[in-house]
Amino acid sequence: MQILQKLVPIALLTFVLSSMLAMGLSLTIGQIITPLRNVRLVVLSMVANFVLTPLAAIGLAALLRLDQPFGVGLLLLGAAGGAPFLPKLAQLAKGNLAFAVGLMVLLMVITVGYLPLVLPVFLPGVSVNPTKIARSLFFLMLVPLAVALAVNARFPSVAARTKPLLNRISNLSLIALVLLLVVTNIKNVLAVFGTGGILAGLLFIAVAFAVGWWLGGPTTDTRRVLALGTAQRNMAASLVVGSQSFSDPKVVVMVVVVAIVGLLILMPLSRMLVKG
């Protein structure tokens, strides 16, 4: 079991780095910036992801009286926007794909600076190191993304050849990470089902989706994107902070469980939005 526990941070590091590199190799600066010229929509997106969703996480944790580690895990997801799955969900929902790409990167970049600032405010009784959080997110997420964007701009043929391999590594490392976390924390995973954690996660996803839809603008294609982008949180950033800043494994377990439940709900929901 100790060997498996030592493999968890390796799988996490591999997942985060490969995800950021693959994302950067598939994008250009123009693809990121152009859809974000609608200032009103961008501001509403920030309100949805960095004001209303963290408040929803805090409110649900208090309402359902979650154990503190589960509440912290839910808050980490609530404060971490920019899920790398968003473009895929937007594609399934036939949403505005350009806006999905720009929004994903913008939310992810802001998350890196936002989490270290707000966690000490939202968790006054919990000791966190904002500098350590910011440093970890910067080097594990923003630096790989910037390097990959530069490679794609300078050597597009190399980027095109490398991206499929990184996507496979990202997918496999995510599967390995989830399995390792479940096996090494099986008691904590089972405990989530008896504490209201799953219910809190389901309600959180529903509230976040509704908030995104409400603030997503007058057109259906942007509403679909913001609804999905607000409901699907940034698991990578949440795991980095949860694993490095909190000793209780229940925090990371809650992040993984809610993030996976969210993806399982939002994938078929994306298809249903098209039929609706």
mmCIF file of C-alpha atoms in Angstrom:
data_model
loop_
_atom_site.group_PDB
_atom_site.id
_atom_site.type_symbol
_atom_site.label_atom_id
_atom_site.label_comp_id
_atom_site.label_asym_id
_atom_site.label_seq_id
_atom_site.Cartn_x
_atom_site.Cartn_y
_atom_site.Cartn_z
ATOM 1 C CA MET A 1 0.000 0.000 0.000
ATOM 2 C CA GLN A 2 2.889 2.374 0.745
ATOM 3 C CA ILE A 3 4.211 1.891 -2.788
ATOM 4 C CA LEU A 4 0.807 2.812 -4.224
ATOM 5 C CA GLN A 5 0.658 5.918 -2.035
ATOM 6 C CA LYS A 6 4.038 7.025 -3.392
ATOM 7 C CA LEU A 7 2.707 6.626 -6.932
ATOM 8 C CA VAL A 8 -0.181 9.075 -6.326
ATOM 9 C CA PRO A 9 1.884 12.305 -6.601
ATOM 10 C CA ILE A 10 3.667 10.897 -9.673
ATOM 11 C CA ALA A 11 0.350 10.199 -11.395
ATOM 12 C CA LEU A 12 -0.948 13.640 -10.383
ATOM 13 C CA LEU A 13 2.144 15.398 -11.725
ATOM 14 C CA THR A 14 1.973 13.441 -14.976
ATOM 15 C CA PHE A 15 -1.724 14.223 -15.439
ATOM 16 C CA VAL A 16 -1.385 17.962 -14.782
ATOM 17 C CA LEU A 17 1.729 18.483 -16.910
ATOM 18 C CA SER A 18 0.542 16.387 -19.857
ATOM 19 C CA SER A 19 -2.882 18.083 -19.808
ATOM 20 C CA MET A 20 -1.387 21.576 -19.869
ATOM 21 C CA LEU A 21 1.144 20.692 -22.570
ATOM 22 C CA ALA A 22 -1.487 19.030 -24.771
ATOM 23 C CA MET A 23 -3.784 22.021 -24.372
ATOM 24 C CA GLY A 24 -1.058 24.487 -25.345
ATOM 25 C CA LEU A 25 0.011 22.473 -28.369
ATOM 26 C CA SER A 26 -3.543 22.573 -29.730
ATOM 27 C CA LEU A 27 -4.110 26.340 -29.352
ATOM 28 C CA THR A 28 -2.871 29.657 -30.710
ATOM 29 C CA ILE A 29 -2.888 33.026 -28.970
ATOM 30 C CA GLY A 30 -5.470 34.242 -31.466
ATOM 31 C CA GLN A 31 -7.823 31.371 -30.669
ATOM 32 C CA ILE A 32 -7.678 32.329 -27.003
ATOM 33 C CA ILE A 33 -8.007 36.103 -27.304
ATOM 34 C CA THR A 34 -10.526 36.610 -30.136
ATOM 35 C CA PRO A 35 -13.619 35.141 -28.405
ATOM 36 C CA LEU A 36 -12.937 37.193 -25.265
ATOM 37 C CA ARG A 37 -13.572 40.590 -26.852
ATOM 38 C CA ASN A 38 -17.147 40.525 -25.542
ATOM 39 C CA VAL A 39 -16.339 42.311 -22.281
ATOM 40 C CA ARG A 40 -19.820 41.923 -20.788
ATOM 41 C CA LEU A 41 -19.832 38.168 -21.319
ATOM 42 C CA VAL A 42 -16.329 37.833 -19.893
ATOM 43 C CA VAL A 43 -17.285 39.787 -16.751
ATOM 44 C CA LEU A 44 -20.407 37.662 -16.257
ATOM 45 C CA SER A 45 -18.284 34.537 -16.705
ATOM 46 C CA MET A 46 -15.945 35.731 -13.944
ATOM 47 C CA VAL A 47 -18.880 36.433 -11.630
ATOM 48 C CA ALA A 48 -20.324 32.983 -12.294
ATOM 49 C CA ASN A 49 -17.058 31.113 -11.746
ATOM 50 C CA PHE A 50 -15.292 33.094 -9.042
ATOM 51 C CA VAL A 51 -18.096 34.657 -6.988
ATOM 52 C CA LEU A 52 -21.274 32.602 -7.208
ATOM 53 C CA THR A 53 -19.830 29.078 -7.436
ATOM 54 C CA PRO A 54 -17.523 29.425 -4.397
ATOM 55 C CA LEU A 55 -20.449 30.881 -2.442
ATOM 56 C CA ALA A 56 -22.624 27.959 -3.578
ATOM 57 C CA ALA A 57 -19.969 25.489 -2.362
ATOM 58 C CA ILE A 58 -19.746 27.196 1.033
ATOM 59 C CA GLY A 59 -23.531 27.406 1.361
ATOM 60 C CA LEU A 60 -24.116 23.758 0.468
ATOM 61 C CA ALA A 61 -21.373 22.565 2.825
ATOM 62 C CA ALA A 62 -23.004 24.517 5.670
ATOM 63 C CA LEU A 63 -26.555 23.512 4.731
ATOM 64 C CA LEU A 64 -25.724 19.799 4.571
ATOM 65 C CA ARG A 65 -23.310 20.007 7.515
ATOM 66 C CA LEU A 66 -20.469 18.333 5.666
ATOM 67 C CA ASP A 67 -17.357 17.259 7.540
ATOM 68 C CA GLN A 68 -14.752 19.990 7.195
ATOM 69 C CA PRO A 69 -12.449 18.056 4.793
ATOM 70 C CA PHE A 70 -15.362 17.342 2.442
ATOM 71 C CA GLY A 71 -16.423 20.988 2.650
ATOM 72 C CA VAL A 72 -12.880 22.090 1.830
ATOM 73 C CA GLY A 73 -12.781 19.750 -1.179
ATOM 74 C CA LEU A 74 -16.071 21.165 -2.458
ATOM 75 C CA LEU A 75 -14.769 24.718 -1.970
ATOM 76 C CA LEU A 76 -11.571 23.942 -3.884
ATOM 77 C CA LEU A 77 -13.689 22.857 -6.842
ATOM 78 C CA GLY A 78 -15.952 25.858 -6.415
ATOM 79 C CA ALA A 79 -13.010 28.258 -6.591
ATOM 80 C CA ALA A 80 -11.135 26.509 -9.438
ATOM 81 C CA GLY A 81 -12.401 27.280 -12.936
ATOM 82 C CA GLY A 82 -11.115 26.321 -16.357
ATOM 83 C CA ALA A 83 -11.687 22.583 -16.812
ATOM 84 C CA PRO A 84 -9.756 21.170 -19.798
ATOM 85 C CA PHE A 85 -12.830 19.119 -20.755
ATOM 86 C CA LEU A 86 -14.850 22.246 -21.628
ATOM 87 C CA PRO A 87 -14.135 22.351 -25.395
ATOM 88 C CA LYS A 88 -15.198 18.716 -25.701
ATOM 89 C CA LEU A 89 -18.411 19.355 -23.777
ATOM 90 C CA ALA A 90 -19.092 22.462 -25.880
ATOM 91 C CA GLN A 91 -18.553 20.443 -29.050
ATOM 92 C CA LEU A 92 -21.047 17.803 -27.911
ATOM 93 C CA ALA A 93 -23.574 20.521 -27.013
ATOM 94 C CA LYS A 94 -22.974 22.387 -30.295
ATOM 95 C CA GLY A 95 -22.048 25.474 -28.315
ATOM 96 C CA ASN A 96 -19.735 28.306 -29.337
ATOM 97 C CA LEU A 97 -16.451 26.380 -29.551
ATOM 98 C CA ALA A 98 -14.271 29.486 -29.958
ATOM 99 C CA PHE A 99 -15.749 30.974 -26.797
ATOM 100 C CA ALA A 100 -15.275 27.642 -24.999
ATOM 101 C CA VAL A 101 -11.549 27.597 -25.792
ATOM 102 C CA GLY A 102 -11.000 31.232 -24.790
ATOM 103 C CA LEU A 103 -13.079 30.867 -21.634
ATOM 104 C CA MET A 104 -11.286 27.687 -20.571
ATOM 105 C CA VAL A 105 -7.841 29.289 -20.773
ATOM 106 C CA LEU A 106 -8.962 32.552 -19.158
ATOM 107 C CA LEU A 107 -10.585 30.759 -16.220
ATOM 108 C CA MET A 108 -7.553 28.544 -15.747
ATOM 109 C CA VAL A 109 -5.117 31.469 -15.744
ATOM 110 C CA ILE A 110 -7.228 33.458 -13.268
ATOM 111 C CA THR A 111 -7.594 30.375 -11.046
ATOM 112 C CA VAL A 112 -3.824 30.298 -10.529
ATOM 113 C CA GLY A 113 -3.906 33.763 -8.950
ATOM 114 C CA TYR A 114 -7.356 33.480 -7.401
ATOM 115 C CA LEU A 115 -6.997 30.336 -5.274
ATOM 116 C CA PRO A 116 -4.045 31.590 -3.183
ATOM 117 C CA LEU A 117 -5.912 34.840 -2.467
ATOM 118 C CA VAL A 118 -9.360 33.532 -1.538
ATOM 119 C CA LEU A 119 -8.626 30.303 0.330
ATOM 120 C CA PRO A 120 -7.269 32.102 3.432
ATOM 121 C CA VAL A 121 -10.412 34.288 3.349
ATOM 122 C CA PHE A 122 -12.898 31.436 2.895
ATOM 123 C CA LEU A 123 -11.052 29.123 5.311
ATOM 124 C CA PRO A 124 -10.047 31.373 8.226
ATOM 125 C CA GLY A 125 -9.647 28.466 10.615
ATOM 126 C CA VAL A 126 -7.479 26.434 8.260
ATOM 127 C CA SER A 127 -3.774 27.048 7.771
ATOM 128 C CA VAL A 128 -2.848 27.417 4.095
ATOM 129 C CA ASN A 129 0.254 28.858 2.457
ATOM 130 C CA PRO A 130 -0.841 31.236 -0.345
ATOM 131 C CA THR A 131 2.695 31.601 -1.698
ATOM 132 C CA LYS A 132 3.157 27.845 -1.945
ATOM 133 C CA ILE A 133 -0.216 27.452 -3.663
ATOM 134 C CA ALA A 134 0.562 30.183 -6.191
ATOM 135 C CA ARG A 135 4.027 28.797 -6.886
ATOM 136 C CA SER A 136 2.749 25.252 -7.421
ATOM 137 C CA LEU A 137 -0.047 26.312 -9.777
ATOM 138 C CA PHE A 138 2.236 28.685 -11.680
ATOM 139 C CA PHE A 139 4.965 26.128 -12.370
ATOM 140 C CA LEU A 140 2.684 23.112 -12.867
ATOM 141 C CA MET A 141 0.037 24.808 -15.029
ATOM 142 C CA LEU A 142 0.942 28.203 -16.480
ATOM 143 C CA VAL A 143 4.575 27.493 -17.369
ATOM 144 C CA PRO A 144 3.812 24.256 -19.299
ATOM 145 C CA LEU A 145 0.907 25.998 -21.067
ATOM 146 C CA ALA A 146 3.100 28.945 -22.086
ATOM 147 C CA VAL A 147 5.900 26.657 -23.305
ATOM 148 C CA ALA A 148 3.474 24.573 -25.358
ATOM 149 C CA LEU A 149 1.864 27.687 -26.887
ATOM 150 C CA ALA A 150 5.326 28.899 -27.885
ATOM 151 C CA VAL A 151 6.196 25.531 -29.439
ATOM 152 C CA ASN A 152 2.930 25.476 -31.404
ATOM 153 C CA ALA A 153 3.580 29.010 -32.676
ATOM 154 C CA ARG A 154 7.185 28.297 -33.683
ATOM 155 C CA PHE A 155 7.068 24.612 -34.639
ATOM 156 C CA PRO A 156 3.449 23.691 -35.579
ATOM 157 C CA SER A 157 4.446 20.390 -37.211
ATOM 158 C CA VAL A 158 6.209 19.256 -34.029
ATOM 159 C CA ALA A 159 3.166 20.286 -31.986
ATOM 160 C CA ALA A 160 0.831 18.323 -34.261
ATOM 161 C CA ARG A 161 2.928 15.169 -33.915
ATOM 162 C CA THR A 162 3.392 15.482 -30.156
ATOM 163 C CA LYS A 163 -0.154 16.382 -29.102
ATOM 164 C CA PRO A 164 -1.751 12.901 -29.650
ATOM 165 C CA LEU A 165 0.922 11.288 -27.465
ATOM 166 C CA LEU A 166 0.398 13.832 -24.688
ATOM 167 C CA ASN A 167 -3.366 13.347 -24.895
ATOM 168 C CA ARG A 168 -2.913 9.598 -24.412
ATOM 169 C CA ILE A 169 -0.545 10.170 -21.492
ATOM 170 C CA SER A 170 -3.019 12.606 -19.946
ATOM 171 C CA ASN A 171 -5.940 10.177 -20.274
ATOM 172 C CA LEU A 172 -3.984 7.207 -18.935
ATOM 173 C CA SER A 173 -2.486 9.147 -16.032
ATOM 174 C CA LEU A 174 -5.944 10.432 -15.069
ATOM 175 C CA ILE A 175 -7.268 6.866 -15.006
ATOM 176 C CA ALA A 176 -4.250 5.756 -12.977
ATOM 177 C CA LEU A 177 -4.650 8.698 -10.583
ATOM 178 C CA VAL A 178 -8.316 7.966 -9.935
ATOM 179 C CA LEU A 179 -7.653 4.251 -9.377
ATOM 180 C CA LEU A 180 -4.710 4.944 -7.061
ATOM 181 C CA LEU A 181 -6.710 7.453 -5.025
ATOM 182 C CA VAL A 182 -9.625 5.046 -4.695
ATOM 183 C CA VAL A 183 -7.455 2.067 -3.718
ATOM 184 C CA THR A 184 -5.289 3.968 -1.232
ATOM 185 C CA ASN A 185 -8.255 5.832 0.281
ATOM 186 C CA ILE A 186 -11.009 3.235 -0.059
ATOM 187 C CA LYS A 187 -12.395 3.903 3.433
ATOM 188 C CA ASN A 188 -12.569 7.639 2.776
ATOM 189 C CA VAL A 189 -14.187 7.099 -0.626
ATOM 190 C CA LEU A 190 -16.874 4.899 0.921
ATOM 191 C CA ALA A 191 -17.309 7.452 3.695
ATOM 192 C CA VAL A 192 -18.318 10.106 1.137
ATOM 193 C CA PHE A 193 -21.496 8.121 0.419
ATOM 194 C CA GLY A 194 -22.639 8.317 4.008
ATOM 195 C CA THR A 195 -21.953 11.975 4.754
ATOM 196 C CA GLY A 196 -24.014 13.910 2.234
ATOM 197 C CA GLY A 197 -20.925 14.485 0.110
ATOM 198 C CA ILE A 198 -22.468 13.001 -3.038
ATOM 199 C CA LEU A 199 -25.679 14.973 -2.534
ATOM 200 C CA ALA A 200 -23.652 18.142 -2.025
ATOM 201 C CA GLY A 201 -21.739 17.430 -5.229
ATOM 202 C CA LEU A 202 -24.906 16.832 -7.238
ATOM 203 C CA LEU A 203 -26.555 19.996 -5.923
ATOM 204 C CA PHE A 204 -23.381 21.979 -6.545
ATOM 205 C CA ILE A 205 -23.223 20.838 -10.176
ATOM 206 C CA ALA A 206 -26.900 21.705 -10.679
ATOM 207 C CA VAL A 207 -26.542 25.171 -9.120
ATOM 208 C CA ALA A 208 -23.352 25.932 -11.071
ATOM 209 C CA PHE A 209 -24.986 24.862 -14.340
ATOM 210 C CA ALA A 210 -28.017 27.051 -13.634
ATOM 211 C CA VAL A 211 -25.822 30.047 -12.777
ATOM 212 C CA GLY A 212 -23.834 29.659 -15.995
ATOM 213 C CA TRP A 213 -26.991 29.340 -18.077
ATOM 214 C CA TRP A 214 -28.516 32.391 -16.411
ATOM 215 C CA LEU A 215 -25.443 34.582 -17.007
ATOM 216 C CA GLY A 216 -24.479 33.131 -20.386
ATOM 217 C CA GLY A 217 -25.876 35.931 -22.526
ATOM 218 C CA PRO A 218 -28.770 36.159 -24.958
ATOM 219 C CA THR A 219 -27.601 33.476 -27.412
ATOM 220 C CA THR A 220 -28.039 29.759 -26.815
ATOM 221 C CA ASP A 221 -24.545 28.802 -28.008
ATOM 222 C CA THR A 222 -22.796 30.942 -25.371
ATOM 223 C CA ARG A 223 -25.301 29.970 -22.672
ATOM 224 C CA ARG A 224 -24.517 26.318 -23.252
ATOM 225 C CA VAL A 225 -20.778 26.977 -22.998
ATOM 226 C CA LEU A 226 -20.921 29.057 -19.823
ATOM 227 C CA ALA A 227 -23.358 26.638 -18.169
ATOM 228 C CA LEU A 228 -21.083 23.671 -18.889
ATOM 229 C CA GLY A 229 -17.924 25.652 -18.114
ATOM 230 C CA THR A 230 -19.283 26.748 -14.732
ATOM 231 C CA ALA A 231 -20.549 23.286 -13.777
ATOM 232 C CA GLN A 232 -17.370 21.429 -14.783
ATOM 233 C CA ARG A 233 -14.618 22.549 -12.440
ATOM 234 C CA ASN A 234 -10.831 22.424 -12.735
ATOM 235 C CA MET A 235 -9.938 19.114 -11.123
ATOM 236 C CA ALA A 236 -6.215 19.485 -11.868
ATOM 237 C CA ALA A 237 -5.852 22.782 -9.981
ATOM 238 C CA SER A 238 -8.029 21.495 -7.128
ATOM 239 C CA LEU A 239 -5.915 18.363 -6.786
ATOM 240 C CA VAL A 240 -2.643 20.307 -6.801
ATOM 241 C CA VAL A 241 -3.830 22.536 -3.964
ATOM 242 C CA GLY A 242 -5.673 19.777 -2.109
ATOM 243 C CA SER A 243 -2.726 17.376 -2.106
ATOM 244 C CA GLN A 244 -0.064 19.946 -1.213
ATOM 245 C CA SER A 245 -1.894 22.176 1.272
ATOM 246 C CA PHE A 246 -4.117 19.757 3.220
ATOM 247 C CA SER A 247 -2.950 16.657 5.061
ATOM 248 C CA ASP A 248 -6.388 15.028 5.344
ATOM 249 C CA PRO A 249 -6.872 12.684 2.331
ATOM 250 C CA LYS A 250 -10.638 13.265 2.475
ATOM 251 C CA VAL A 251 -10.085 16.651 0.803
ATOM 252 C CA VAL A 252 -8.589 15.074 -2.315
ATOM 253 C CA VAL A 253 -11.113 12.229 -2.273
ATOM 254 C CA MET A 254 -13.992 14.731 -2.291
ATOM 255 C CA VAL A 255 -12.415 16.605 -5.210
ATOM 256 C CA VAL A 256 -12.042 13.416 -7.255
ATOM 257 C CA VAL A 257 -15.494 12.034 -6.473
ATOM 258 C CA VAL A 258 -17.378 15.263 -7.255
ATOM 259 C CA ALA A 259 -15.302 16.007 -10.372
ATOM 260 C CA ILE A 260 -15.914 12.542 -11.815
ATOM 261 C CA VAL A 261 -19.621 12.633 -10.950
ATOM 262 C CA GLY A 262 -19.798 16.011 -12.649
ATOM 263 C CA LEU A 263 -18.185 14.732 -15.821
ATOM 264 C CA LEU A 264 -20.460 11.671 -15.893
ATOM 265 C CA ILE A 265 -23.486 13.966 -15.658
ATOM 266 C CA LEU A 266 -22.328 16.708 -18.029
ATOM 267 C CA MET A 267 -21.238 14.456 -20.903
ATOM 268 C CA PRO A 268 -24.746 13.068 -21.571
ATOM 269 C CA LEU A 269 -26.295 16.415 -20.618
ATOM 270 C CA SER A 270 -24.262 18.066 -23.371
ATOM 271 C CA ARG A 271 -25.876 15.759 -25.932
ATOM 272 C CA MET A 272 -29.307 16.363 -24.449
ATOM 273 C CA LEU A 273 -28.910 20.130 -24.897
ATOM 274 C CA VAL A 274 -28.673 19.590 -28.646
ATOM 275 C CA LYS A 275 -31.843 17.469 -28.736
ATOM 276 C CA GLY A 276 -33.634 20.009 -26.568
#
